[in-house]
Amino acid sequence: MNNIFLEKAGNIDIKLHEKIVNPKSVCSIVEHEDYYNGYGIKEIEPYCGRNVLLNGDICFDFGEHYVGYLSFKLSGIDEVCDSPVKLKFAFAEVPFEFSHKDGNEPGWLSYSWIQEETIFVDILPAEVTLPRRYAFRYVKVEILAKNKRMRLIFEDVKVKAVSAAGFDYKRVVKEDRFSKIDEVSQRTLRDCMQTVYEDGPKRDRRLWLGDIRLQALVNYSTVKDINLVKKCLYLFAGLCDEEGRVPACLYEKPDPMNGEIFLYDYSLLFMAALWDYYKFSGDKEFCEELFDVAYHQFERFYQIVSKEGIVLDQEGWWCFIDWDDELPKPLAMAAIAAYCLNFARDMAAELGKDAQSKEAEKYRLLLCDGAKKYYFNSEKGVFEENGIVSWNVNIFWILAGAVTHDEGRRIMKNLEESAEARLPVTPYVYHYIMESYGVLGMKEEMEKLLSDYWGEMISCGADTFWEAFKKGDSKFSPYDDCVLNSACHAWSCTPIYLIKKYLEE
Ligand code: RAM
């Protein structure tokens, strides 16, 4: 732990903006196979600030995804309230979350992530604020018990939405055809920007390095915040363990706490985040302060690289790469490391640390040479490991600078034509495919993927971009139950940055 960094993080005051929002409409939840994962929302009537008679279950649609606190007024008619009213609330980012049934819980994460509330109201009329912060667009209300003759009236239903980004939406892309993607990307970022960059405001609300790196990039082209990024980077640097390892994730509350997960790829991306911050802010002093922490991650990594430039496989969950258990990890890890070494080399050079800059470049070349010598299948024209070809591995070798642009373009074409190439399963890795197309100047392909992937998510009902999305497998979940997935996830909000950087230059 480094208390100086933690203190600095603590001194950065993050102000949350607030906005009061009423529902757009009163709806019913419809189960039908035509809807994505079998659940849809049908408007009954616009909300218009009216009183709503609760007659059986009801659902409010707030028109878009928000993160905040729900409150309402409740009164009874036709009969006095002679017994408590018992109500159940269920919140959903996407309609199919309403498919969750207690007892049917095949996932391996805690089901306390499902956002529900059962409350008792003793005296009517009452003003009620539910106790927790929720991430949602829809809320379903069920009357579980009450005096049978008394009818309930809901009034002034509202959410106090919160975000560090604020609620003044301004489109940043120029072209109309990207406007929907702009809106959804910005909303995703907005709702993940709280007192730290959360990975998902529904789940898991931690700050993860792989995620913040991408969120911060989008922030630089939209909100242009500096303080939240600085606070988060200080937190990571402050929470290194005794060996100087940057945690892959951390908790901000009750007091900043190391998440006790250490992943080589995420730890090296700390340098990428520092470099991006530098490019945006020009703040050398801050980078100087955090450079040693960032570079130490590489020094640790060098120890698992062989003389031939091969990354040695490790026990346990030692790098993330993607939520794909069948993908071998060492080659992907080597590629990501080589990619990150570019940032280490440049950051070191910028700060006048020539020895480290040279060392970083030496290792980058070693890794690139090792991969080309031992893992390039010249028949297939792609990198492969243990007979497995993946986009994941290949794109990072392109980004690492292991191949020339022409070779890179050929690799991308070979992957497109290959029936065996494993596709990523998260927008996190799709981001890096897009980035590869971008650096190779393959604008058409990039635009196609933008619409085939993020555009497709919007067609499936995304109002904010999702944590995981696998075309053709709507139930896909890294956690074995898609209701546990986060539907507003930091690492998915990058299209807006990609469009601005590569498609609208
Ligand atoms: C999950 C989250 C997070 C990601 C890690 C690896 O818990 O989705 O965003 O960074 O996995």
mmCIF file of N, CA, C and O in Angstrom, residues 30 61 65 76 103 113 140 145 195 214 216 227 253 262 267 295 304 319 352 419 440 451 477:
data_model
loop_
_atom_site.group_PDB
_atom_site.id
_atom_site.type_symbol
_atom_site.label_atom_id
_atom_site.label_comp_id
_atom_site.label_asym_id
_atom_site.label_seq_id
_atom_site.Cartn_x
_atom_site.Cartn_y
_atom_site.Cartn_z
ATOM 1 N N VAL A 30 -44.158 -8.404 -21.466
ATOM 2 C CA VAL A 30 -44.739 -9.420 -22.338
ATOM 3 C C VAL A 30 -43.725 -10.533 -22.591
ATOM 4 O O VAL A 30 -42.574 -10.260 -22.927
ATOM 5 N N ASP A 61 -41.465 2.336 -17.433
ATOM 6 C CA ASP A 61 -40.312 2.433 -18.330
ATOM 7 C C ASP A 61 -39.796 3.871 -18.256
ATOM 8 O O ASP A 61 -40.536 4.809 -18.567
ATOM 9 N N HIS A 65 -31.783 4.108 -19.778
ATOM 10 C CA HIS A 65 -31.093 3.539 -18.618
ATOM 11 C C HIS A 65 -30.626 4.657 -17.683
ATOM 12 O O HIS A 65 -30.116 5.673 -18.142
ATOM 13 N N GLY A 76 -54.055 5.175 -0.647
ATOM 14 C CA GLY A 76 -55.086 4.153 -0.864
ATOM 15 C C GLY A 76 -56.434 4.809 -1.086
ATOM 16 O O GLY A 76 -56.691 5.897 -0.575
ATOM 17 N N GLY A 103 -34.785 -19.596 -7.091
ATOM 18 C CA GLY A 103 -34.736 -21.064 -7.091
ATOM 19 C C GLY A 103 -34.188 -21.600 -8.405
ATOM 20 O O GLY A 103 -33.597 -22.664 -8.451
ATOM 21 N N TRP A 113 -26.959 -9.938 -6.821
ATOM 22 C CA TRP A 113 -26.809 -8.908 -7.856
ATOM 23 C C TRP A 113 -28.144 -8.571 -8.522
ATOM 24 O O TRP A 113 -28.283 -7.524 -9.145
ATOM 25 N N LYS A 140 -40.500 -3.094 -12.211
ATOM 26 C CA LYS A 140 -41.788 -3.793 -12.094
ATOM 27 C C LYS A 140 -42.246 -3.716 -10.640
ATOM 28 O O LYS A 140 -41.456 -3.924 -9.719
ATOM 29 N N ALA A 145 -49.255 -8.140 -0.871
ATOM 30 C CA ALA A 145 -50.357 -8.275 0.098
ATOM 31 C C ALA A 145 -50.860 -6.901 0.516
ATOM 32 O O ALA A 145 -50.074 -5.937 0.569
ATOM 33 N N THR A 195 -18.459 7.620 -8.408
ATOM 34 C CA THR A 195 -17.329 8.196 -7.657
ATOM 35 C C THR A 195 -16.009 7.533 -8.049
ATOM 36 O O THR A 195 -14.928 7.987 -7.672
ATOM 37 N N LEU A 214 -10.278 1.684 -21.093
ATOM 38 C CA LEU A 214 -11.151 1.995 -22.225
ATOM 39 C C LEU A 214 -12.127 3.132 -21.894
ATOM 40 O O LEU A 214 -12.375 4.011 -22.715
ATOM 41 N N ALA A 216 -11.646 5.582 -19.894
ATOM 42 C CA ALA A 216 -10.926 6.845 -19.885
ATOM 43 C C ALA A 216 -10.734 7.345 -21.322
ATOM 44 O O ALA A 216 -10.905 8.535 -21.603
ATOM 45 N N ASN A 227 -10.124 14.621 -13.411
ATOM 46 C CA ASN A 227 -10.062 14.255 -11.997
ATOM 47 C C ASN A 227 -10.422 12.808 -11.697
ATOM 48 O O ASN A 227 -9.780 12.159 -10.887
ATOM 49 N N LYS A 253 -15.037 1.481 -1.460
ATOM 50 C CA LYS A 253 -15.669 1.642 -0.160
ATOM 51 C C LYS A 253 -15.714 0.345 0.623
ATOM 52 O O LYS A 253 -15.754 -0.713 0.000
ATOM 53 N N PHE A 262 -4.870 -10.589 -9.322
ATOM 54 C CA PHE A 262 -3.715 -10.027 -10.040
ATOM 55 C C PHE A 262 -3.635 -10.678 -11.412
ATOM 56 O O PHE A 262 -3.534 -11.902 -11.512
ATOM 57 N N SER A 267 -2.446 -5.632 -15.433
ATOM 58 C CA SER A 267 -1.432 -4.813 -14.761
ATOM 59 C C SER A 267 -0.577 -4.059 -15.790
ATOM 60 O O SER A 267 -0.177 -2.924 -15.558
ATOM 61 N N TYR A 295 5.935 0.765 -14.422
ATOM 62 C CA TYR A 295 7.022 0.007 -15.051
ATOM 63 C C TYR A 295 7.356 -1.259 -14.273
ATOM 64 O O TYR A 295 7.746 -2.277 -14.865
ATOM 65 N N ILE A 304 8.634 -13.939 -16.487
ATOM 66 C CA ILE A 304 7.932 -15.124 -17.012
ATOM 67 C C ILE A 304 8.104 -15.249 -18.534
ATOM 68 O O ILE A 304 7.353 -15.941 -19.206
ATOM 69 N N CYS A 319 -4.039 -14.290 -16.052
ATOM 70 C CA CYS A 319 -4.310 -13.188 -16.975
ATOM 71 C C CYS A 319 -5.756 -13.349 -17.428
ATOM 72 O O CYS A 319 -6.329 -14.432 -17.320
ATOM 73 N N GLY A 352 12.426 10.822 -20.081
ATOM 74 C CA GLY A 352 13.897 10.807 -20.055
ATOM 75 C C GLY A 352 14.479 9.582 -19.374
ATOM 76 O O GLY A 352 15.608 9.603 -18.894
ATOM 77 N N ALA A 419 -12.873 -20.257 -41.068
ATOM 78 C CA ALA A 419 -14.052 -20.753 -40.359
ATOM 79 C C ALA A 419 -13.677 -21.148 -38.932
ATOM 80 O O ALA A 419 -14.522 -21.228 -38.054
ATOM 81 N N LEU A 440 -4.683 -0.220 -39.265
ATOM 82 C CA LEU A 440 -4.332 -0.732 -40.602
ATOM 83 C C LEU A 440 -5.051 0.042 -41.711
ATOM 84 O O LEU A 440 -4.913 -0.268 -42.879
ATOM 85 N N SER A 451 -21.260 -1.978 -37.186
ATOM 86 C CA SER A 451 -22.703 -2.199 -37.307
ATOM 87 C C SER A 451 -23.083 -3.651 -37.021
ATOM 88 O O SER A 451 -24.119 -3.919 -36.446
ATOM 89 N N SER A 477 -23.380 -16.124 -21.252
ATOM 90 C CA SER A 477 -22.982 -15.411 -20.038
ATOM 91 C C SER A 477 -21.692 -16.012 -19.505
ATOM 92 O O SER A 477 -21.576 -17.229 -19.383
#
